[in-house]
Amino acid sequence: MGDFLLDFRDPETRRRSALQAASLLRFCDDTEARFVERDAWSLVLARVDGFDLWGPCERSSPAGNIFVALAGRIALDEPEWEAAEKIEAAGGLACKAILGKYRCEGIAGLGTLNGNFVAFVHDETKNEFYVVTDRCGMFLGYRQGTSANSLIFGSHPDVLADVSGESQNWNMASLAEFLMTSRLSFPYTYYRNIRALDPGCVFTIGLRDRGVVHQSQSRYFQFDFNPDPKTTEDDLAQELASAFRRAVRRRTHPRFGCTGIGLSGGLDSRAMLSAADPRSETRAFTLFDEENAEFKVAKAIAKACHVEMLPLKRDFEYYGDSAKLGVRISGGTGCITCNHFLGVRERLKEAGITNLLTGCYCDYLFKGLAFNRREQWLARTDELNGFSFEFYDPFHWLKTPARQEVMARLNAEFPEATMGTLSERDWLEVERKRTFPLAYEQDLAQRVIPQRMMPWYVPLVDNDIIDTYLKMPPESKLNGRVFRKMLTSICPESVRAIPDSNTNAAIGASWPGYALYRSWSALRNRLEETVTSRMATRGSWPNWRHYLRHSKTIESLWNQPNETAAEVFTTILGRNPFELSVREHADQDLVLFQRLFTQKLWLDQRVS
């Protein structure tokens, strides 16, 4: 969808930075940038989904104008869209809706916004500028500078670093943390003096005489978990089903054009497809290497939902060809092998898709992905395990002083590591810190790249869904118990009967049947990995070890000399990883190489 740069420095500096930022944020040919300037501030907005609906608006008044702008997307119900159409102001309809909330309720109205966004309001009557961050931290803002003459915000840390003189001021602990854990601790970035803004907050900047006179921050939302032991899982499933339908239908309204829903053979995407607004023009699309079991299940789901399926075949160098641009767009803080959608961006546009939905984050919110779990071998069901810093991606446990810096961050964030047996409330807090802000989780390249470069809407950040999420105890998320019950309400019987490609079990399968199917599926996957060596797997994504062993593109990118990268990696790892070939890395430590490769491409770009 886009990016922004908000600058409160002196006018000459702002104009230079705006030109630079507009160029740097133009990741693709169809990126459109707009520049707004006032006495005390300048704002650059960049979007790929157009400004007709999402552009800034301004209401003129003798007492002073009110300006509203938006990065990302808000989600509204139809009456809210209709009310926005009646507001007297020049500009985009979404920003008119924000203006209406602000005029009726003031700052409190900004705290009711729904979606993945950063919103901006300049009220001349109060000489105040407001920056509003979304509650889940899906569309993040960052900040450099604290004094009045250095205050600057942006959505892309690299661009913010370039326009503020921080481009080479790297945070070595952050570089080490990514290689060790596949993510960064919030609010750190790869730069010493750039931090992410807290989600769910309104930042107030007081203006006078063309300058900043005061700054404050107020929180409008925090994750207050409130499980009620009297509420049954059936009750939660019904509430979640209602919230899920509303969330998806808010984002598949006909005014957004043709909606493309990413479809796999699993449960999350079929829930999206089943809940879509029946009035909308909806198509499913599936990425594949060959027409495997996953592809066939996805095709059956699309047929049962009576929607056209757009098959998008990946060529062999699909991931390598988009790696450099993907790292530039994502800022190198998400493993580039999760860059699943950038390579089909043009093909989706050619198919007329102007609105994009995926089932991202169902695993985090409703299936216990962020817990430490162990699987009961015979029943094939998950239960809570003791706390461990590792929970999803494996750690590469550094054997150099860099490990101590990373562990200092982790220990500060997770005192639960020393608490022994954790309570229900403790586990919910662990889950919150591992999941939110969403733009800091391990697979962020899969989400942040579409958010910047595609018309991507995120149903799982909907306010109604989060309200239900806060009521769910940990046990209801294990094995996706409530989520599976929700599917019974959302999905037609013909869709429920189609087996989940991850387990080969139908949605309503009994636990003995589920255990049998899951065991057989796991055995087949292990046999396939052991016996065969090919690009395609039975699932959605490729065989990474096979690809890295045979990719000429990855080999070429890895072998491009970069003395700085060699020095950084040697300092962090205690050895020079460029002494090994890509094939050797793939055989020895596949996951670590994926992180090294991502960071190497980032260092190539930052050094140059």
Coordinates of C-alpha atoms in Angstrom, one line a residue:
M1 CA 0.0 0.0 0.0
G2 CA 2.7 2.5 0.7
D3 CA 5.0 4.5 3.0
F4 CA 5.5 7.9 4.6
L5 CA 8.1 10.4 5.8
L6 CA 7.0 13.1 8.3
D7 CA 9.6 15.8 8.9
F8 CA 9.6 18.7 11.4
R9 CA 13.0 20.1 10.7
D10 CA 13.9 23.4 9.0
P11 CA 12.2 24.0 5.6
E12 CA 15.4 23.7 3.5
T13 CA 16.3 20.4 5.1
R14 CA 12.8 19.1 4.8
R15 CA 12.6 19.8 1.0
R16 CA 15.9 18.0 0.3
S17 CA 14.8 15.1 2.4
A18 CA 11.3 14.9 0.8
L19 CA 12.9 14.7 -2.7
Q20 CA 15.3 12.0 -1.5
A21 CA 12.5 10.0 0.3
A22 CA 10.1 10.2 -2.6
S23 CA 12.8 8.6 -4.8
L24 CA 13.9 6.0 -2.3
L25 CA 10.3 5.0 -1.6
R26 CA 9.6 4.4 -5.2
F27 CA 10.2 0.7 -5.2
C28 CA 8.2 0.0 -8.4
D29 CA 7.3 2.0 -11.5
D30 CA 3.7 2.4 -10.4
T31 CA 4.5 3.9 -7.0
E32 CA 2.8 7.3 -6.7
A33 CA 4.2 9.9 -4.3
R34 CA 2.6 13.1 -2.9
F35 CA 4.3 15.9 -1.0
V36 CA 2.4 18.1 1.4
E37 CA 4.2 21.1 3.1
R38 CA 3.2 23.5 5.8
D39 CA 5.2 26.1 7.8
A40 CA 6.3 23.6 10.5
W41 CA 6.2 20.2 8.7
S42 CA 6.4 18.3 5.5
L43 CA 4.8 14.9 4.7
V44 CA 5.7 12.5 1.9
L45 CA 3.1 9.8 1.1
A46 CA 3.8 7.0 -1.3
R47 CA 1.2 4.5 -2.4
V48 CA 0.7 1.8 -5.0
D49 CA -3.1 1.6 -4.6
G50 CA -3.9 5.1 -5.6
F51 CA -5.0 8.3 -3.8
D52 CA -8.6 8.5 -5.0
L53 CA -9.9 6.6 -2.1
W54 CA -7.0 6.7 0.3
G55 CA -5.6 10.2 -0.3
P56 CA -5.3 13.1 2.1
C57 CA -8.3 15.5 2.8
E58 CA -8.5 19.0 4.2
R59 CA -11.4 20.9 5.7
S60 CA -11.1 24.7 5.4
S61 CA -12.3 27.0 8.2
P62 CA -11.7 30.7 9.1
A63 CA -10.6 29.5 12.5
G64 CA -8.0 27.1 11.0
N65 CA -7.9 24.2 8.7
I66 CA -7.9 20.5 9.6
F67 CA -5.7 18.3 7.5
V68 CA -5.9 14.5 7.6
A69 CA -3.7 11.9 5.9
L70 CA -3.3 8.1 5.9
A71 CA -0.6 5.6 5.4
G72 CA -1.9 2.0 5.1
R73 CA -5.6 1.2 5.2
I74 CA -8.4 1.7 7.7
A75 CA -11.5 -0.7 7.7
L76 CA -15.0 0.7 7.8
D77 CA -18.5 -0.6 7.8
E78 CA -20.8 0.6 5.0
P79 CA -22.6 3.2 7.1
E80 CA -19.3 4.8 7.9
W81 CA -18.3 5.0 4.2
E82 CA -21.7 6.5 3.5
A83 CA -21.3 9.1 6.3
A84 CA -17.9 10.0 4.9
E85 CA -19.4 10.8 1.5
K86 CA -21.4 13.6 3.2
I87 CA -18.5 15.3 4.9
E88 CA -17.6 18.6 3.3
A89 CA -13.9 18.4 2.7
A90 CA -11.6 18.0 -0.3
G91 CA -9.8 14.7 -0.7
G92 CA -10.0 11.0 -0.2
L93 CA -13.0 9.2 1.3
A94 CA -11.1 7.2 3.9
C95 CA -9.5 10.4 5.3
K96 CA -12.9 12.1 5.3
A97 CA -14.0 9.3 7.6
I98 CA -11.1 9.9 9.9
L99 CA -11.9 13.6 9.8
G100 CA -15.5 12.9 10.8
K101 CA -14.4 10.8 13.8
Y102 CA -12.0 13.5 14.9
R103 CA -14.5 16.4 14.6
C104 CA -17.2 14.4 16.6
E105 CA -15.0 12.9 19.3
G106 CA -11.6 14.6 19.2
I107 CA -8.5 12.5 19.9
A108 CA -10.7 9.8 21.4
G109 CA -12.2 9.2 18.0
L110 CA -8.8 8.5 16.6
G111 CA -8.5 5.6 19.0
T112 CA -11.4 3.8 17.4
L113 CA -9.8 3.5 14.0
N114 CA -9.6 0.0 12.6
G115 CA -7.0 -1.5 10.3
N116 CA -3.3 -1.5 9.6
F117 CA -2.3 2.1 9.3
V118 CA -0.5 5.2 10.6
A119 CA -2.9 8.2 10.5
F120 CA -2.0 11.9 10.6
V121 CA -4.2 14.9 11.7
H122 CA -3.0 18.5 11.8
D123 CA -5.5 20.8 13.6
E124 CA -4.5 24.4 13.0
T125 CA -7.1 25.6 15.6
K126 CA -5.2 23.8 18.3
N127 CA -1.7 24.2 16.8
E128 CA -1.3 20.4 17.2
F129 CA -0.2 17.6 15.0
Y130 CA -1.3 14.0 15.8
V131 CA 0.3 10.7 14.7
V132 CA -1.8 7.7 15.3
T133 CA -0.4 4.1 15.2
D134 CA -2.6 1.0 14.8
R135 CA -3.2 -1.2 17.8
C136 CA -1.5 -4.3 16.5
G137 CA 1.7 -2.7 15.1
M138 CA 1.1 -4.1 11.6
F139 CA 1.9 -0.8 9.8
L140 CA 4.8 0.5 11.9
G141 CA 6.2 4.0 12.2
Y142 CA 9.8 4.8 13.2
R143 CA 11.4 7.8 14.8
Q144 CA 14.8 9.5 14.6
G145 CA 15.5 12.5 16.8
T146 CA 13.9 13.8 20.0
S147 CA 14.6 17.5 20.0
A148 CA 12.4 20.1 18.1
N149 CA 15.0 20.7 15.4
S150 CA 15.7 17.0 14.6
L151 CA 12.2 15.4 14.9
I152 CA 11.5 13.1 11.9
F153 CA 9.2 10.0 11.5
G154 CA 9.1 7.4 8.7
S155 CA 7.7 4.0 7.8
H156 CA 10.9 2.6 6.4
P157 CA 14.0 2.5 8.7
D158 CA 16.5 2.5 5.8
V159 CA 14.9 5.6 4.2
L160 CA 14.6 7.3 7.6
A161 CA 18.3 6.6 8.2
D162 CA 19.3 7.9 4.7
V163 CA 17.5 11.3 5.2
S164 CA 18.7 11.8 8.8
G165 CA 22.4 10.9 8.4
E166 CA 22.2 7.6 10.2
S167 CA 22.7 5.3 7.1
Q168 CA 26.0 3.9 8.4
N169 CA 25.3 4.1 12.2
W170 CA 24.5 0.4 12.6
N171 CA 23.4 -1.3 15.7
M172 CA 25.6 -4.4 15.8
A173 CA 23.5 -6.1 18.5
S174 CA 20.5 -5.9 16.2
L175 CA 22.5 -7.4 13.3
A176 CA 23.6 -10.2 15.7
E177 CA 20.1 -10.8 17.0
F178 CA 18.7 -11.3 13.5
L179 CA 21.3 -13.9 12.7
M180 CA 20.7 -15.6 16.1
T181 CA 16.9 -15.5 16.3
S182 CA 15.5 -14.5 12.8
R183 CA 13.9 -11.4 14.3
L184 CA 14.6 -8.2 16.3
S185 CA 13.4 -7.2 19.7
F186 CA 10.9 -4.3 19.7
P187 CA 11.6 -1.4 19.3
Y188 CA 15.2 -1.9 18.0
T189 CA 16.2 -1.5 14.4
Y190 CA 19.5 -2.0 12.5
Y191 CA 20.3 1.7 13.5
R192 CA 21.5 2.9 16.8
N193 CA 19.3 6.1 16.9
I194 CA 16.2 4.8 15.1
R195 CA 13.4 3.2 17.1
A196 CA 9.9 1.9 16.3
L197 CA 6.9 3.8 17.5
D198 CA 4.7 2.1 20.1
P199 CA 1.5 0.6 18.6
G200 CA -1.9 1.7 19.8
C201 CA -0.8 5.3 20.6
V202 CA -1.5 8.9 19.7
F203 CA 1.6 11.1 19.5
T204 CA 0.9 14.8 19.9
I205 CA 3.3 17.4 18.6
G206 CA 2.6 20.9 19.6
L207 CA 3.4 23.6 17.0
R208 CA 4.1 27.3 17.2
D209 CA 6.0 29.9 15.2
R210 CA 7.0 27.3 12.6
G211 CA 8.5 24.9 15.1
V212 CA 7.8 22.1 17.6
V213 CA 7.2 23.3 21.2
H214 CA 6.1 20.2 22.9
Q215 CA 5.7 16.4 22.4
S216 CA 3.6 13.8 24.2
Q217 CA 2.4 10.3 23.8
S218 CA -0.9 8.7 25.0
R219 CA -1.9 5.1 24.8
Y220 CA -5.4 4.4 23.5
F221 CA -5.1 0.6 23.4
Q222 CA -3.3 -2.2 25.2
F223 CA -3.7 -5.9 25.3
D224 CA -5.7 -6.5 28.5
F225 CA -6.4 -10.2 28.5
N226 CA -9.7 -11.1 30.1
P227 CA -10.5 -14.8 29.8
D228 CA -13.8 -15.7 31.5
P229 CA -13.8 -19.3 32.8
K230 CA -17.6 -19.3 32.5
T231 CA -17.4 -18.7 28.7
T232 CA -17.3 -22.0 26.8
E233 CA -15.2 -22.8 23.7
D234 CA -18.5 -23.0 21.7
D235 CA -19.3 -19.5 22.8
L236 CA -15.9 -18.2 21.8
A237 CA -16.2 -20.0 18.5
Q238 CA -19.5 -18.3 17.7
E239 CA -18.2 -14.9 18.7
L240 CA -15.0 -15.4 16.6
A241 CA -17.1 -16.5 13.6
S242 CA -19.1 -13.3 13.8
A243 CA -16.0 -11.2 14.2
F244 CA -14.3 -13.0 11.4
R245 CA -17.1 -12.5 8.9
R246 CA -17.3 -8.8 9.7
A247 CA -13.5 -8.4 9.4
V248 CA -13.4 -10.1 6.0
R249 CA -16.5 -8.4 4.6
R250 CA -15.2 -4.9 5.7
R251 CA -12.2 -5.7 3.4
T252 CA -14.0 -7.2 0.5
H253 CA -16.5 -4.4 -0.2
P254 CA -17.3 -3.9 -3.9
R255 CA -15.8 -0.3 -3.7
F256 CA -12.3 -2.0 -3.5
G257 CA -12.7 -3.7 -6.9
C258 CA -11.7 -7.3 -7.6
T259 CA -10.5 -9.0 -4.4
G260 CA -7.8 -11.7 -4.7
I261 CA -7.6 -14.1 -1.8
G262 CA -4.4 -16.2 -1.4
L263 CA -5.6 -19.8 -1.3
S264 CA -3.7 -22.9 0.0
G265 CA -5.0 -26.3 1.0
G266 CA -5.0 -25.3 4.7
L267 CA -7.7 -23.9 7.0
D268 CA -6.9 -20.2 7.2
S269 CA -7.4 -19.2 3.6
R270 CA -10.5 -21.3 3.1
A271 CA -12.0 -19.4 6.1
M272 CA -11.2 -16.1 4.3
L273 CA -12.8 -17.3 1.1
S274 CA -15.9 -18.6 2.8
A275 CA -16.4 -15.3 4.8
A276 CA -15.9 -12.9 1.8
D277 CA -18.6 -10.4 1.0
P278 CA -21.0 -12.3 -1.4
R279 CA -21.5 -9.0 -3.3
S280 CA -17.8 -8.6 -4.0
E281 CA -15.9 -9.7 -7.1
T282 CA -13.7 -12.3 -5.6
R283 CA -11.0 -14.6 -7.1
A284 CA -8.7 -17.1 -5.4
F285 CA -5.0 -17.4 -6.4
T286 CA -2.6 -20.2 -5.6
L287 CA 1.2 -20.2 -5.9
F288 CA 2.7 -23.6 -6.8
D289 CA 5.8 -25.3 -8.3
E290 CA 3.8 -28.2 -9.6
E291 CA 0.3 -29.4 -9.3
N292 CA 0.8 -31.3 -6.1
A293 CA -1.5 -32.4 -3.3
E294 CA -1.7 -28.9 -1.9
F295 CA -2.7 -27.5 -5.3
K296 CA -5.4 -30.1 -5.8
V297 CA -6.9 -29.3 -2.4
A298 CA -6.9 -25.6 -3.1
K299 CA -8.6 -26.1 -6.5
A300 CA -11.3 -28.2 -4.8
I301 CA -11.9 -25.4 -2.2
A302 CA -12.2 -22.7 -4.9
K303 CA -14.7 -24.9 -6.7
A304 CA -16.7 -25.5 -3.6
C305 CA -16.8 -21.8 -2.9
H306 CA -17.9 -21.1 -6.5
V307 CA -15.0 -18.8 -7.3
E308 CA -12.4 -18.8 -10.1
M309 CA -8.9 -19.9 -9.1
L310 CA -5.9 -18.2 -10.7
P311 CA -3.0 -20.7 -10.7
L312 CA 0.4 -18.9 -10.5
K313 CA 3.3 -21.2 -11.3
R314 CA 6.7 -20.2 -9.9
D315 CA 9.7 -20.7 -12.1
F316 CA 12.9 -22.1 -10.6
E317 CA 14.5 -18.8 -9.8
Y318 CA 11.3 -17.2 -8.5
Y319 CA 12.8 -16.4 -5.1
G320 CA 16.3 -15.5 -6.2
D321 CA 15.1 -13.1 -8.9
S322 CA 13.1 -11.0 -6.4
A323 CA 15.5 -11.3 -3.5
K324 CA 17.4 -8.0 -3.9
L325 CA 14.2 -5.9 -4.3
G326 CA 12.5 -7.8 -1.5
V327 CA 15.4 -7.0 0.9
R328 CA 15.3 -3.4 -0.1
I329 CA 11.5 -3.2 0.4
S330 CA 11.6 -5.1 3.7
G331 CA 14.7 -3.5 5.1
G332 CA 16.4 -6.8 5.6
T333 CA 14.8 -7.7 8.9
G334 CA 12.7 -10.6 7.7
C335 CA 14.2 -13.7 6.1
I336 CA 14.0 -13.2 2.4
T337 CA 12.8 -16.8 1.8
C338 CA 9.4 -15.6 3.1
N339 CA 9.2 -13.2 0.2
H340 CA 6.3 -15.2 -1.3
F341 CA 4.2 -12.6 -3.1
L342 CA 6.5 -10.0 -4.7
G343 CA 7.3 -12.3 -7.7
V344 CA 3.6 -12.4 -8.7
R345 CA 2.8 -8.8 -8.2
E346 CA 2.6 -7.9 -11.9
R347 CA 0.6 -11.1 -12.7
L348 CA -2.0 -10.2 -10.0
K349 CA -2.3 -6.7 -11.5
E350 CA -2.7 -8.1 -15.0
A351 CA -5.5 -10.3 -13.7
G352 CA -7.3 -7.1 -12.5
I353 CA -6.9 -7.8 -8.8
T354 CA -7.0 -4.4 -6.9
N355 CA -7.5 -5.7 -3.4
L356 CA -5.5 -8.5 -1.7
L357 CA -6.3 -10.7 1.4
T358 CA -4.4 -13.5 3.0
G359 CA -4.9 -15.6 6.1
C360 CA -1.8 -14.3 7.8
Y361 CA -1.5 -14.5 11.6
C362 CA -4.2 -17.2 12.3
D363 CA -1.5 -19.4 13.6
Y364 CA -0.2 -16.7 16.0
L365 CA -3.6 -15.6 17.3
F366 CA -5.7 -18.8 17.4
K367 CA -3.4 -21.9 17.1
G368 CA -0.8 -21.2 19.9
L369 CA 2.2 -20.7 17.6
A370 CA 3.8 -18.3 20.0
F371 CA 3.7 -20.8 23.0
N372 CA 6.3 -23.3 23.9
R373 CA 4.6 -26.6 23.1
R374 CA 5.2 -30.3 23.0
E375 CA 3.3 -32.8 21.0
Q376 CA 1.9 -35.9 22.6
W377 CA 3.2 -38.7 20.4
L378 CA 0.3 -41.0 20.2
A379 CA -2.6 -38.5 20.3
R380 CA -0.7 -36.0 18.1
T381 CA -2.0 -33.1 20.2
D382 CA -0.1 -30.1 21.6
E383 CA 0.2 -29.1 25.2
L384 CA 2.1 -26.3 26.9
N385 CA 5.8 -27.0 27.7
G386 CA 8.3 -25.2 29.9
F387 CA 9.4 -21.7 28.8
S388 CA 12.2 -21.6 26.2
F389 CA 13.5 -18.6 24.2
E390 CA 13.1 -20.7 21.0
F391 CA 9.5 -21.2 20.0
Y392 CA 9.1 -21.1 16.2
D393 CA 12.3 -20.6 14.3
P394 CA 15.4 -22.3 15.7
F395 CA 18.1 -20.2 17.3
H396 CA 21.7 -20.2 16.1
W397 CA 23.4 -20.1 19.5
L398 CA 26.3 -17.7 18.9
K399 CA 29.7 -18.6 20.6
T400 CA 31.0 -15.1 20.5
P401 CA 30.6 -12.0 22.7
A402 CA 27.7 -10.9 20.5
R403 CA 25.6 -13.6 22.2
Q404 CA 25.7 -11.8 25.5
E405 CA 24.3 -8.6 23.9
V406 CA 21.4 -10.5 22.3
M407 CA 20.7 -12.4 25.5
A408 CA 20.6 -9.2 27.5
R409 CA 17.8 -8.0 25.3
L410 CA 15.9 -11.3 25.5
N411 CA 16.3 -11.6 29.3
A412 CA 15.0 -8.0 29.7
E413 CA 12.0 -8.8 27.5
F414 CA 11.2 -12.2 29.0
P415 CA 11.6 -12.4 32.7
E416 CA 9.4 -15.5 32.4
A417 CA 12.6 -17.4 31.6
T418 CA 13.4 -17.4 35.4
M419 CA 9.9 -17.8 36.8
G420 CA 9.6 -21.6 36.7
T421 CA 6.1 -22.8 36.0
L422 CA 4.1 -20.2 34.2
S423 CA 0.5 -19.3 34.9
E424 CA -2.2 -18.8 32.3
R425 CA -1.7 -15.1 32.5
D426 CA 2.1 -15.5 32.1
W427 CA 1.6 -17.5 28.9
L428 CA -0.7 -14.9 27.5
E429 CA 1.9 -12.2 28.1
V430 CA 4.6 -14.3 26.5
E431 CA 2.3 -14.8 23.5
R432 CA 1.6 -11.0 23.3
K433 CA 5.3 -10.1 23.3
R434 CA 6.2 -12.7 20.7
T435 CA 3.3 -11.8 18.4
F436 CA 3.0 -8.0 18.7
P437 CA 3.9 -5.7 17.1
L438 CA 3.0 -7.9 14.1
A439 CA 5.6 -6.2 11.9
Y440 CA 8.4 -7.6 14.2
E441 CA 7.6 -11.3 13.9
Q442 CA 9.8 -13.8 12.1
D443 CA 8.0 -14.1 8.8
L444 CA 7.6 -10.3 8.4
A445 CA 8.9 -10.3 4.8
Q446 CA 5.8 -12.3 3.8
R447 CA 3.6 -9.4 5.2
V448 CA 5.6 -6.2 5.1
I449 CA 6.5 -6.5 1.4
P450 CA 2.9 -6.9 0.3
Q451 CA 1.9 -4.1 2.7
R452 CA 4.3 -1.7 1.0
M453 CA 3.9 -2.9 -2.6
M454 CA 0.4 -4.4 -3.0
P455 CA -3.2 -3.4 -2.1
W456 CA -3.0 -5.7 0.9
Y457 CA -5.7 -5.8 3.6
V458 CA -5.2 -7.7 6.9
P459 CA -8.5 -9.1 8.4
L460 CA -6.7 -10.5 11.5
V461 CA -5.9 -7.1 12.8
D462 CA -9.6 -6.1 12.9
N463 CA -10.7 -4.6 16.2
D464 CA -13.6 -7.1 16.6
I465 CA -11.2 -10.1 16.1
I466 CA -8.7 -8.7 18.6
D467 CA -11.5 -8.2 21.1
T468 CA -12.4 -11.9 20.9
Y469 CA -8.7 -12.9 20.9
L470 CA -8.3 -11.1 24.3
K471 CA -11.0 -13.4 25.8
M472 CA -9.4 -16.7 24.8
P473 CA -7.3 -18.7 27.4
P474 CA -4.2 -20.5 26.2
E475 CA -5.8 -23.9 26.2
S476 CA -8.5 -22.9 23.7
K477 CA -5.7 -22.0 21.2
L478 CA -3.8 -25.2 21.5
N479 CA -4.5 -27.5 18.5
G480 CA -6.7 -24.7 17.1
R481 CA -9.7 -25.9 19.1
V482 CA -11.8 -22.7 19.0
F483 CA -10.6 -21.9 15.5
R484 CA -11.7 -25.3 14.2
K485 CA -15.1 -24.9 15.8
M486 CA -15.4 -21.5 14.2
L487 CA -14.8 -23.0 10.8
T488 CA -17.9 -25.1 11.3
S489 CA -19.9 -21.8 11.3
I490 CA -18.1 -20.1 8.5
C491 CA -17.4 -22.7 5.9
P492 CA -20.1 -24.5 3.9
E493 CA -20.4 -28.2 4.4
S494 CA -18.8 -28.8 1.0
V495 CA -15.7 -26.9 2.1
R496 CA -15.5 -28.5 5.5
A497 CA -15.5 -31.9 3.9
I498 CA -12.3 -31.1 1.9
P499 CA -9.3 -32.4 3.9
D500 CA -6.7 -30.0 5.4
S501 CA -3.6 -30.5 3.2
N502 CA -1.4 -30.1 6.3
T503 CA -2.9 -33.1 8.1
N504 CA -5.1 -34.8 5.4
A505 CA -8.0 -34.7 8.0
A506 CA -11.3 -33.0 7.4
I507 CA -12.4 -30.1 9.6
G508 CA -14.8 -32.2 11.7
A509 CA -12.5 -35.3 12.1
S510 CA -12.5 -36.9 15.5
W511 CA -9.3 -36.8 17.5
P512 CA -8.4 -40.5 16.8
G513 CA -9.0 -39.9 13.1
Y514 CA -7.1 -36.6 13.2
A515 CA -4.1 -38.3 14.9
L516 CA -4.0 -41.1 12.3
Y517 CA -4.2 -38.7 9.4
R518 CA -1.6 -36.3 10.9
S519 CA 0.8 -39.2 11.6
W520 CA 0.5 -40.5 8.1
S521 CA 1.0 -37.0 6.6
A522 CA 4.1 -36.4 8.8
L523 CA 5.5 -39.8 7.7
R524 CA 5.0 -39.1 4.0
N525 CA 6.7 -35.7 4.4
R526 CA 9.7 -37.2 6.1
L527 CA 10.0 -39.9 3.5
E528 CA 9.8 -37.3 0.7
E529 CA 12.5 -35.2 2.3
T530 CA 14.8 -38.2 2.8
V531 CA 14.3 -40.2 -0.4
T532 CA 13.7 -37.5 -3.0
S533 CA 15.5 -34.3 -4.0
R534 CA 13.4 -32.0 -6.0
M535 CA 12.1 -28.4 -6.0
A536 CA 8.4 -29.1 -5.4
T537 CA 7.1 -30.5 -2.1
R538 CA 3.7 -31.7 -1.1
G539 CA 3.0 -28.3 0.5
S540 CA 2.9 -24.6 -0.5
W541 CA 6.5 -23.7 -0.5
P542 CA 9.6 -25.2 -2.2
N543 CA 12.3 -27.5 -1.0
W544 CA 14.8 -24.8 0.2
R545 CA 17.8 -27.1 0.5
H546 CA 17.3 -28.4 -3.1
Y547 CA 16.8 -24.8 -4.3
L548 CA 19.9 -23.4 -2.6
R549 CA 22.0 -26.3 -3.8
H550 CA 21.1 -25.6 -7.4
S551 CA 20.3 -21.9 -7.7
K552 CA 22.8 -20.0 -9.9
T553 CA 21.1 -16.7 -8.9
I554 CA 21.6 -17.3 -5.2
E555 CA 25.2 -18.4 -5.8
S556 CA 25.9 -15.3 -7.8
L557 CA 24.5 -12.9 -5.2
W558 CA 26.3 -14.7 -2.4
N559 CA 29.6 -14.6 -4.2
Q560 CA 29.6 -10.8 -5.0
P561 CA 32.4 -9.5 -2.8
N562 CA 31.5 -7.4 0.2
E563 CA 34.4 -6.8 2.6
T564 CA 32.1 -5.0 5.1
A565 CA 29.8 -8.0 5.2
A566 CA 32.7 -10.4 5.8
E567 CA 33.9 -8.2 8.7
V568 CA 30.4 -8.0 10.3
F569 CA 29.7 -11.7 10.0
T570 CA 33.2 -12.6 11.3
T571 CA 32.7 -10.4 14.3
I572 CA 29.3 -11.9 15.1
L573 CA 29.9 -15.5 14.2
G574 CA 33.6 -15.8 14.9
R575 CA 34.3 -17.1 11.4
N576 CA 34.0 -15.9 7.8
P577 CA 30.9 -17.6 6.3
F578 CA 32.1 -16.6 2.7
E579 CA 34.7 -19.3 3.0
L580 CA 31.9 -21.8 2.4
S581 CA 29.9 -22.2 -0.8
V582 CA 26.1 -21.9 -0.9
R583 CA 25.8 -25.7 -1.3
E584 CA 28.0 -26.3 1.8
H585 CA 25.9 -23.8 3.8
A586 CA 22.7 -25.6 2.7
D587 CA 24.0 -28.9 3.9
Q588 CA 25.4 -27.7 7.2
D589 CA 22.9 -25.1 8.5
L590 CA 20.1 -24.1 6.1
V591 CA 18.3 -21.7 8.4
L592 CA 21.4 -19.8 9.4
F593 CA 22.3 -19.4 5.7
Q594 CA 18.9 -18.0 4.9
R595 CA 19.5 -15.3 7.5
L596 CA 23.0 -14.6 6.4
F597 CA 22.0 -14.3 2.8
T598 CA 19.2 -11.9 3.7
Q599 CA 21.5 -9.7 5.7
K600 CA 24.3 -9.9 3.1
L601 CA 22.0 -8.5 0.5
W602 CA 21.0 -5.7 2.9
L603 CA 24.7 -4.9 3.6
D604 CA 25.3 -4.9 -0.1
Q605 CA 22.7 -2.1 -0.5
R606 CA 23.7 -0.1 2.6
V607 CA 27.5 -0.2 1.8
S608 CA 26.9 0.9 -1.8

